[in-house]
Coordinates of C-alpha atoms in Angstrom, one line a residue:
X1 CA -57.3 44.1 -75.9
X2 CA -59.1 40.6 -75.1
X3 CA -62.9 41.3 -75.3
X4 CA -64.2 40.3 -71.8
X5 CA -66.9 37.2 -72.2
X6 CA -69.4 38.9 -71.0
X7 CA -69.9 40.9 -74.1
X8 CA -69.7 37.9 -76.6
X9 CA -73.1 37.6 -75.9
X10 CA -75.3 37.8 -78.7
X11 CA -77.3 34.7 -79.1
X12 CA -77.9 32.1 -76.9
X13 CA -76.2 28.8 -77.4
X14 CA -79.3 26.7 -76.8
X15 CA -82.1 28.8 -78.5
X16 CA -83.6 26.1 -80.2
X17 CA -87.6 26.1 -79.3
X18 CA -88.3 28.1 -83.0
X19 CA -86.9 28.3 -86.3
X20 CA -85.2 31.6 -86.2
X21 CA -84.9 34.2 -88.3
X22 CA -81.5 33.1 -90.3
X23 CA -80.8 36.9 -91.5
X24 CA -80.8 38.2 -87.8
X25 CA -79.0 35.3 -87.1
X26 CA -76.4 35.1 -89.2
X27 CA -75.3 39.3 -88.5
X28 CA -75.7 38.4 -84.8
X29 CA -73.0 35.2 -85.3
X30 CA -70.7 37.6 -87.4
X31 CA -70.8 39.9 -84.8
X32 CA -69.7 38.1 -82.2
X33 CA -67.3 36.2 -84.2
X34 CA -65.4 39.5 -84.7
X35 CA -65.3 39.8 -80.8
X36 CA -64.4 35.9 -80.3
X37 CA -61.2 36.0 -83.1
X38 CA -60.1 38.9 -81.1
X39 CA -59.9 37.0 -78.1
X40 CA -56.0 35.5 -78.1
X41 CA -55.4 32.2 -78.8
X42 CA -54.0 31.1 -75.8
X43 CA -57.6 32.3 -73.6
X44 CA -59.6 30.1 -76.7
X45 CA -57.0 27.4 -76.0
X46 CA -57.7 27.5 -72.3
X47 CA -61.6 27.2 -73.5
X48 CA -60.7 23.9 -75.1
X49 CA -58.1 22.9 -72.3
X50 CA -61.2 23.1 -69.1
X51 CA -63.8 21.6 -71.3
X52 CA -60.9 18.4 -71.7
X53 CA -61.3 17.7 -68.4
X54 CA -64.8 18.2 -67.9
X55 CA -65.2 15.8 -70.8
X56 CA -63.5 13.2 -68.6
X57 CA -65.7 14.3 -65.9
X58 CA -68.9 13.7 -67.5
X59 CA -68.6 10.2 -69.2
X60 CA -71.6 8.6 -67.3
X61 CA -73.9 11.7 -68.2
X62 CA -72.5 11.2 -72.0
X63 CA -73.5 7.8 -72.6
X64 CA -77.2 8.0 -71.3
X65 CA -77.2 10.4 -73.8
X66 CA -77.1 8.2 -76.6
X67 CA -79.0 5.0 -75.4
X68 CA -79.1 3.2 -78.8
X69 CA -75.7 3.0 -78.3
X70 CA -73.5 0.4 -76.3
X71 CA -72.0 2.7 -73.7
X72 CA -68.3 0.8 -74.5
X73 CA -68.8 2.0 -77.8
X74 CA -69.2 5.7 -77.0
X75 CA -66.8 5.9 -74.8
X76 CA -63.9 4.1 -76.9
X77 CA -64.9 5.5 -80.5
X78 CA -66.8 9.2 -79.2
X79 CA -65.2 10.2 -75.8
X80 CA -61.7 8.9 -76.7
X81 CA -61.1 10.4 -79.6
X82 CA -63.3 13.7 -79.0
X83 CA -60.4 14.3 -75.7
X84 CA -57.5 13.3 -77.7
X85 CA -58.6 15.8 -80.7
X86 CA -58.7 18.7 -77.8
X87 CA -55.2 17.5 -76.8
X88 CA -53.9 17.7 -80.7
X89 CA -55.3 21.1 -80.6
X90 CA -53.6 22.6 -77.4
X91 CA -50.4 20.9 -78.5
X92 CA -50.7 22.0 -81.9
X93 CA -52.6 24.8 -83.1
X94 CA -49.9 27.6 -81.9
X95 CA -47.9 26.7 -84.6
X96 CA -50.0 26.1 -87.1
X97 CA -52.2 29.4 -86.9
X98 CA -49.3 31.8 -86.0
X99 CA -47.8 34.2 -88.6
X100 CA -45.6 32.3 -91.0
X101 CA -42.9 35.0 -92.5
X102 CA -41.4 34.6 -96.0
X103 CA -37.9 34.2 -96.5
X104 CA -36.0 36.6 -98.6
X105 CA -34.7 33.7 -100.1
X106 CA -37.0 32.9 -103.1
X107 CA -38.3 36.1 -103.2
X108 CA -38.4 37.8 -107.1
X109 CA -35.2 40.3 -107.4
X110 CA -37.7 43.2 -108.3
X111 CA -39.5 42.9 -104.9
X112 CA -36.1 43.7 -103.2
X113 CA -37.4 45.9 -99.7
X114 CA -40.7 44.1 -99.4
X115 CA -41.1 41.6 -96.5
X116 CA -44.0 39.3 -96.8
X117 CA -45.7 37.0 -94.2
X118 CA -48.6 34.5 -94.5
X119 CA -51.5 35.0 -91.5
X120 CA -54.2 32.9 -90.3
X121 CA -57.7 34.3 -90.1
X122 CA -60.8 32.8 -89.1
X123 CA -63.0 31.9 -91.9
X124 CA -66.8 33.6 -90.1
X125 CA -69.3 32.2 -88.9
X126 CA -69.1 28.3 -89.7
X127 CA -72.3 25.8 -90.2
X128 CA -72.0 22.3 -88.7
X129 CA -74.4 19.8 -89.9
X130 CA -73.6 16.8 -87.1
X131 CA -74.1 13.1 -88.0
X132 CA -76.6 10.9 -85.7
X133 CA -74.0 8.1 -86.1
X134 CA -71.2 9.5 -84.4
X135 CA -73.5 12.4 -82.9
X136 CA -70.1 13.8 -80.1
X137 CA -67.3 13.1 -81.4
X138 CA -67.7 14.0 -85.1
X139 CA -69.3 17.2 -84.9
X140 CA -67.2 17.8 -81.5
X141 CA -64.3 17.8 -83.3
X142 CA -64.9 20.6 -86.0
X143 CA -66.8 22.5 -83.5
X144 CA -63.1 22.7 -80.9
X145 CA -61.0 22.9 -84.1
X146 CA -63.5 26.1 -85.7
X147 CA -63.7 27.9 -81.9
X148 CA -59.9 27.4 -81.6
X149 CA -59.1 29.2 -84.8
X150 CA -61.9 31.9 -84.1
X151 CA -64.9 31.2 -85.8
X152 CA -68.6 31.3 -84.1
X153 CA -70.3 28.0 -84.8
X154 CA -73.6 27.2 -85.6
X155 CA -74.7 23.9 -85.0
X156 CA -77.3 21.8 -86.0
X157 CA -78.0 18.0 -84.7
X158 CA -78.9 15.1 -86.1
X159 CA -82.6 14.0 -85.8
X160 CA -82.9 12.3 -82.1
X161 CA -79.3 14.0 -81.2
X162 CA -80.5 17.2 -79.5
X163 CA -79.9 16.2 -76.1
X164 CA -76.1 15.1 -76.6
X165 CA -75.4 17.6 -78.9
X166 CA -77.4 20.2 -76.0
X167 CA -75.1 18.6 -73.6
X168 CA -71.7 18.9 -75.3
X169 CA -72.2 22.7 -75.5
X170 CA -73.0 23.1 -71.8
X171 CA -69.4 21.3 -70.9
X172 CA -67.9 23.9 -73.2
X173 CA -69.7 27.0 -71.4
X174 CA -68.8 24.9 -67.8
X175 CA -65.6 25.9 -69.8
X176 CA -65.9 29.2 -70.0
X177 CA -66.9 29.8 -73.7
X178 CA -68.9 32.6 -73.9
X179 CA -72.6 32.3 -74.6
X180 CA -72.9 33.4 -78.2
X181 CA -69.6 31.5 -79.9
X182 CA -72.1 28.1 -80.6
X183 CA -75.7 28.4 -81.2
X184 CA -77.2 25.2 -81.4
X185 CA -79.9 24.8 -84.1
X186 CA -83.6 22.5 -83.8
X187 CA -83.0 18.9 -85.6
X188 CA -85.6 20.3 -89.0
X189 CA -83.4 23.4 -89.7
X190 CA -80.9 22.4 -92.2
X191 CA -82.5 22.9 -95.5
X192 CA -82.9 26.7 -94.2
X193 CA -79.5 26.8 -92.7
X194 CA -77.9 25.7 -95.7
X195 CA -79.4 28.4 -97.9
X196 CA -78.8 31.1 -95.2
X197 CA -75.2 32.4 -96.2
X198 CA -73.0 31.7 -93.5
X199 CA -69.4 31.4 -94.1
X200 CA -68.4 27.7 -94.7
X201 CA -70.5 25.2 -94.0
X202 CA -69.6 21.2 -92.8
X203 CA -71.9 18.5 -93.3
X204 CA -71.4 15.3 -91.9
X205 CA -74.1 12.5 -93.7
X206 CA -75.1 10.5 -96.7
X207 CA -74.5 11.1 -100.6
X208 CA -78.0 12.3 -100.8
X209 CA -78.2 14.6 -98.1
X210 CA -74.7 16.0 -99.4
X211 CA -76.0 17.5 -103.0
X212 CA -79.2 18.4 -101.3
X213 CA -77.2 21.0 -98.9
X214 CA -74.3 21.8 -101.9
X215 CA -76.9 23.0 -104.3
X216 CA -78.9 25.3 -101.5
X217 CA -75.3 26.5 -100.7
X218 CA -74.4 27.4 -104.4
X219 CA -77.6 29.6 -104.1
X220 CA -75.2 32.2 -102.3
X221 CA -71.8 30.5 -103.2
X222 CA -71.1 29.2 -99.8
X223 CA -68.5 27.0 -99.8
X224 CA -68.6 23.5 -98.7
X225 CA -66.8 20.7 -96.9
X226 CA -68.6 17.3 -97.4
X227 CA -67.6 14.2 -95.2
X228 CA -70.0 11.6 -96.5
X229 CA -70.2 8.2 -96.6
X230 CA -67.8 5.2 -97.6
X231 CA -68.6 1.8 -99.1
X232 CA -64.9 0.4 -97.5
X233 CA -62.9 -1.9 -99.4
X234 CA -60.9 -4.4 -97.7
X235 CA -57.8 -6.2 -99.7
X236 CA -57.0 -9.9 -98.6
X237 CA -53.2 -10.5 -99.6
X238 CA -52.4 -14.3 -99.9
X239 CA -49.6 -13.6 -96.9
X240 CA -52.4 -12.4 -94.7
X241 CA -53.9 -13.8 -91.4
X242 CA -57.5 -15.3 -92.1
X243 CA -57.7 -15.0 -88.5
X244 CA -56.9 -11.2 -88.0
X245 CA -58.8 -10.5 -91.3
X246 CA -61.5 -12.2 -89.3
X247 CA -61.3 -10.7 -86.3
X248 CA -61.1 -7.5 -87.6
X249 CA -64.1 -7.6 -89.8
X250 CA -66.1 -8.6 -86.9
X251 CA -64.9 -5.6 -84.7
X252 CA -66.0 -3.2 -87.8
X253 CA -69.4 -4.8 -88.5
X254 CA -69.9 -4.8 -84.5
X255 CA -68.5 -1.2 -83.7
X256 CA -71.7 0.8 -83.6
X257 CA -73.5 -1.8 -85.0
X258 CA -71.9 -1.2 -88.0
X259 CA -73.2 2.5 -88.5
X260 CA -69.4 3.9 -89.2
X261 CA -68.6 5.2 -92.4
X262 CA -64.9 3.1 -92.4
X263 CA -66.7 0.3 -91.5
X264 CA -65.5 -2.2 -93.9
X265 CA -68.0 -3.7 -96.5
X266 CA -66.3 -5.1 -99.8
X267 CA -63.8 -7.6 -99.2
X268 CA -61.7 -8.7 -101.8
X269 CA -59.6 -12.1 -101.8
X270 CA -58.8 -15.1 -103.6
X271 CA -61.7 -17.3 -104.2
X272 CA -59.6 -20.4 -102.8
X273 CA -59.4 -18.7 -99.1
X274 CA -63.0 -17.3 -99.1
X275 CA -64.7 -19.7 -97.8
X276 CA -62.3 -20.3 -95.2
X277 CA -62.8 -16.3 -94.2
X278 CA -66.5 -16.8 -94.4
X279 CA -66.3 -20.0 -92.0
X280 CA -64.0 -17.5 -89.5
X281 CA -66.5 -14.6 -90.1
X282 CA -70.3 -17.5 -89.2
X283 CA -68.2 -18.5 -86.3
X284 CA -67.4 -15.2 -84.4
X285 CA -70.7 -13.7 -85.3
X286 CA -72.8 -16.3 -84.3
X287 CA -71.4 -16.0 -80.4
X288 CA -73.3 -12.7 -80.2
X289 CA -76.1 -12.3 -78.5
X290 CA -78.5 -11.1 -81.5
X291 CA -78.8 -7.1 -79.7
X292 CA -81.0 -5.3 -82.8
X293 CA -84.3 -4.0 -81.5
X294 CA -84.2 -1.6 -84.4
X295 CA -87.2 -2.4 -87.4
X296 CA -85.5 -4.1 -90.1
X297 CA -83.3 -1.7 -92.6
X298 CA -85.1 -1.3 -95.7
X299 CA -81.8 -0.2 -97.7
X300 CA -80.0 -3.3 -96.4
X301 CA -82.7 -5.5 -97.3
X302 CA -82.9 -3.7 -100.9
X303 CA -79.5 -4.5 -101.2
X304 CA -80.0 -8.0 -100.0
X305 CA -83.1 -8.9 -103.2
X306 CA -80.6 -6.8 -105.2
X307 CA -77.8 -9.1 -104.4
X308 CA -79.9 -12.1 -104.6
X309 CA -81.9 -10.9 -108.3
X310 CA -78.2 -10.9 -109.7
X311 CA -76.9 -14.4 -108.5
X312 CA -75.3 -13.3 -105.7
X313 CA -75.6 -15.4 -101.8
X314 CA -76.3 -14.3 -98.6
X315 CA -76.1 -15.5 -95.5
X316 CA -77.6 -13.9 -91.9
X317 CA -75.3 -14.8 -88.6
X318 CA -76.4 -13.0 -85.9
X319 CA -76.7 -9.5 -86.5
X320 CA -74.6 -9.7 -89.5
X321 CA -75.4 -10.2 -93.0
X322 CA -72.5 -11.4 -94.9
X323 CA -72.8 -11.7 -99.3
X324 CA -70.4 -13.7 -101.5
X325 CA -70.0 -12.5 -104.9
X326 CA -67.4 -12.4 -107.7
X327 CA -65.5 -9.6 -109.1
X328 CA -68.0 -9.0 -112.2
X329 CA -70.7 -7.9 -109.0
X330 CA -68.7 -6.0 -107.3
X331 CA -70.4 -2.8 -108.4
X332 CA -73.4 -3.9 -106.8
X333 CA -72.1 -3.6 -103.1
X334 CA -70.6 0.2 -104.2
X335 CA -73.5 1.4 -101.8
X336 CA -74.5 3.8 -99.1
X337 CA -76.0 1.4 -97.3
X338 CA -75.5 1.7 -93.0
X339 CA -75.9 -1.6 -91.5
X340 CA -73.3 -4.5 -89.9
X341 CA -73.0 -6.0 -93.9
X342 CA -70.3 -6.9 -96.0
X343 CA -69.5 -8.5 -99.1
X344 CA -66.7 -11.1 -99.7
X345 CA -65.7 -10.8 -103.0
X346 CA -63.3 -13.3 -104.7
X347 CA -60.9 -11.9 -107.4
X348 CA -58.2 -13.7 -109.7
X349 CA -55.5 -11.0 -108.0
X350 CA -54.9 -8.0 -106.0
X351 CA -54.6 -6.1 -108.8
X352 CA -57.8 -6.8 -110.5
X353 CA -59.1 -6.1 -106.7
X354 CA -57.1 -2.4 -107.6
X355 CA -58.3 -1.9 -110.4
X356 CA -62.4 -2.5 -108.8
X357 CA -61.6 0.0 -106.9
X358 CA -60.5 2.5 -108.9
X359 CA -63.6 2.1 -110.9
X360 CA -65.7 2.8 -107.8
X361 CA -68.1 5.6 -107.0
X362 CA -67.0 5.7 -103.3
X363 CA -63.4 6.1 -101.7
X364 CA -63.3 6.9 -98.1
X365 CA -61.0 4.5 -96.7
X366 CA -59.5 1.3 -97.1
X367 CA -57.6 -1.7 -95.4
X368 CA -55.0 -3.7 -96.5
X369 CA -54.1 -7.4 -94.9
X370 CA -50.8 -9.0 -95.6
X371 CA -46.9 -8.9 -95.4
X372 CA -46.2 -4.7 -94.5
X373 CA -44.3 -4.7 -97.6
X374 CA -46.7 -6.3 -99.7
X375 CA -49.5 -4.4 -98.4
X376 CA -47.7 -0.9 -99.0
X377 CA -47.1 -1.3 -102.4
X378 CA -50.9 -2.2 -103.2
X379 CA -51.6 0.9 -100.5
X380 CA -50.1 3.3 -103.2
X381 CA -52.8 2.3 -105.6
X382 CA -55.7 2.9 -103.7
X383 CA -58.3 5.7 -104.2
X384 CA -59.3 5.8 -100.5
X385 CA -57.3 9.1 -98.0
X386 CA -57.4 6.7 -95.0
X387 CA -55.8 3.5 -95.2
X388 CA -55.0 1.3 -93.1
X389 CA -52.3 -1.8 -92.9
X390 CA -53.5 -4.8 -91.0
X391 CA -56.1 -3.0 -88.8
X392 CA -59.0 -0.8 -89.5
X393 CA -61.3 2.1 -88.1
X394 CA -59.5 2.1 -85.1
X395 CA -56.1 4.4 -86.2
X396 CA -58.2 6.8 -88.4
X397 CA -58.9 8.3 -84.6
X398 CA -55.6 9.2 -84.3
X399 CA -56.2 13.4 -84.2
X400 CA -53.0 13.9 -85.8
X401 CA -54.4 12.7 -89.4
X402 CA -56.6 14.5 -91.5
X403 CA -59.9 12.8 -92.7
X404 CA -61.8 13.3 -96.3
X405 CA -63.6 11.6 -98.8
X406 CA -62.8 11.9 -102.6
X407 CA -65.8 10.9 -105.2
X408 CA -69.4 10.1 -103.7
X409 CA -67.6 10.1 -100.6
X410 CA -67.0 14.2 -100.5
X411 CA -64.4 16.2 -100.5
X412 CA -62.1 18.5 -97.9
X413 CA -60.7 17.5 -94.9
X414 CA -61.3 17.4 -91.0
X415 CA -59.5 16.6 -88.0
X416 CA -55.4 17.0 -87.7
X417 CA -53.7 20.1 -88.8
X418 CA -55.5 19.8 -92.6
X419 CA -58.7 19.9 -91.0
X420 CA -57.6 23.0 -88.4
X421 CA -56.7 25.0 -91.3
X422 CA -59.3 24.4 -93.1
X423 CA -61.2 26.5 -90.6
X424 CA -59.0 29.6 -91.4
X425 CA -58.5 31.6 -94.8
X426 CA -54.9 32.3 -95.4
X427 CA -54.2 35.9 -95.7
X428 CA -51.1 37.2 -97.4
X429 CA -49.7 40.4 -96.2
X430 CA -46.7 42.7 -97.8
X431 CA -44.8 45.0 -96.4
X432 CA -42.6 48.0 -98.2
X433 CA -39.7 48.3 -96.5
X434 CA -37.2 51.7 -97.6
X435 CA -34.8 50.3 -100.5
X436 CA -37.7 48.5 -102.5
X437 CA -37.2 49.2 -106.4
X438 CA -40.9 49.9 -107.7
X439 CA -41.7 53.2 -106.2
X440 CA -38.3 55.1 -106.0
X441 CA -38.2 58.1 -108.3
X442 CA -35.8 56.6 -110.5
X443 CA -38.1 53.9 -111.4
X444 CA -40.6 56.6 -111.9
X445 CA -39.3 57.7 -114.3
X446 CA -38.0 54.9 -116.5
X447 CA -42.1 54.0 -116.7
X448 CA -43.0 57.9 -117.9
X449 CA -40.6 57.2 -120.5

């Protein structure tokens, strides 16, 4: 029987004035998350399928929200993607989470009369730790994909990112979620919500911040998925366009303002076309209106005395800072570092480039720029889980494909039907049927023997 939504009721989705108490809060989550996986998938699905459309409704609302950001920006990389994920999930998640039945076929000849199926079962209660960077559509996306496969969420924003975050859970009870499935948490509570015990918990940020919240959550063996940041390589084939290469490394550096984790940072190609990428590079940046009204980033201009202490150059066009080093430097633009940067790095050959970049502490994504054919083949020798062939950023949106870091980057997947499942625990079941073997008396016997 489908619990009525009045009863999922247990916390309040936007409790956030105090720090509460995480024991109380954590048995009232579990307990209506035993309510909310009860609920069948199709009403949860109808959840996600109203709060689409008021999405689509709300755009203006949305992007005041977030007034650091261009409002072309949030709507193209947040709102975009955050209603196409929702679609992906209404298309695809009755097939992925239903009962998957074993086939007789395979099965060991002494489990003859035992039928076996594979079910999906929410994980609990699931921590989100949300980004400030991509404050809707990231943590949006593992919050529809965790409700959808029955899990209660609780959710904690980025620092400044209450009011979106605040704003994004009132679409989904306009939806009809029941009050009690999300509880958003106040900005300073993650170090206590990390050590709290709740069932899996997401984090969405920076190296740092990433062992910080995995050693609070081996403190009670909570398990972990870690989508951290990227220092993006970008491989210049000699059959490659300087012009798209240009063009796209402009759109990256300017997307956000370059606070993406894909955006792309070390560029690799030949030293003889580097400066004519760099020329390409000055000239589209320096048609932008200079737009930062932010103080200047201390990281980026570490990197830049870094950079410039090891006989590396720099140049600032517009917004942009662009660094030209060699292949024995490369390791020094291997950083975390979010600001519109990159490095153009000349190397003798692609596969000295590979070989970088196997040697790297980060591997997120990757681009490739160049003949398809070419650019495949060096493809299979990259470290990064998102690659992409003459474009980048843009297609890793795609909700069909699952995202993950390996390395300083993190590990386990969101998004697409790897991250969906993620939010479940696979639970095998058995069932004895009349003719099976192990408990007839005959067998009984033959073991007293």
């Amino acid at each position: 029987m489908e619990p009525a939504h009045g009863e999922i009721n247990a916390v309040s989705s936007s409790e956030t004035a105090n720090t509460p108490d995480f024991q109380k809060l954590r048995e009232s989550m579990q307990a209506t998350q035993r309510l909310w996986e009860a609920v069948p998938l199709k009403s949860r699905l109808r959840v996600i399928r109203r709060f689409r459309k008021c999405l689509w409704r709300d755009i203006a609302t949305l992007t005041s929200l977030i007034p650091d950001q261009r409002p072309l920006d949030i709507v193209s990389a947040e709102i975009l993607p955050l209603h196409a994920a929702a679609g992906f999930l209404l298309r695809e998640a009755p097939s992925l989470l239903r009962d998957v039945p074993l086939s007789v076929f395979g099965r060991p000849f002494w489990l003859r009369g035992v039928s076996s199926l594979i079910r999906r079962r929410a994980i609990g209660t699931i921590l989100i730790l949300a980004p400030g960077n991509y404050p809707l559509m990231l943590a949006g996306v593992q919050v529809l994909q965790a409700i959808a496969a029955g899990n209660t969420v609780v959710l904690k924003p980025a620092p400044g990112r209450t009011a979106i975050t605040a704003r994004f859970l009132a679409l989904l009870e306009r939806a009809d979620l029941p009050r009690g499935v999300v509880h958003l948490l106040p900005e300073e509570c993650g170090p206590q919500a990390s050590e709290a015990g709740f069932d899996l918990i997401i984090l969405t940020g920076s190296a740092q911040t990433g062992r910080a919240v995995a050693q609070a959550a081996a403190r009670t063996l909570t398990p972990t998925i870690m989508e951290l940041s990227g220092a993006d390589p970008v491989f210049v084939l000699p059959s490659a366009s300087i012009d798209l290469v240009a063009r796209a490394l402009h759109f990256g550096l300017t997307l956000k303002s370059g606070e993406t984790c894909i955006a792309p940072r070390r560029v690799f190609i030949d030293e003889a076309r580097r400066d004519a990428l760099e020329k390409a590079l000055a000239a589209l940046f320096a048609q932008d209106r200079q737009t930062s009204q932010t103080p200047p980033n201390q990281a980026l201009a570490a990197l830049s005395t870094a950079i410039s202490e090891n006989g590396g150059a720099l140049r600032h066009v517009g917004d942009a800072t662009i660094f030209t080093l060699n292949a024995a430097q490369a390791s020094l633009v291997d950083v975390d570092c979010f600001a519109p940067w990159l490095a153009l790095i000349s190397v003798a050959s692609m596969a000295q480039a590979a070989e970088i970049d196997r040697n790297a502490r980060h591997a997120l994504g990757a681009s490739v720029f160049g003949a398809e054919k070419e650019a495949k083949a060096l493809a299979e020798q990259l470290s990064a889980n998102t690659i992409c062939i003459n474009d980048l950023i843009v297609p890793s949106a795609d909700p069909r494909l699952p995202f993950g870091g390996r390395r300083t980057s993190g590990y386990g997947m969101t998004r697409g039907r790897e991250g969906l499942l993620a939010m479940t625990r696979p639970v095998g079941i058995s069932i004895r049927k009349r003719m099976a073997w192990h408990l007839l008396p005959a067998t009984r016997r033959f073991h007293a023997r």
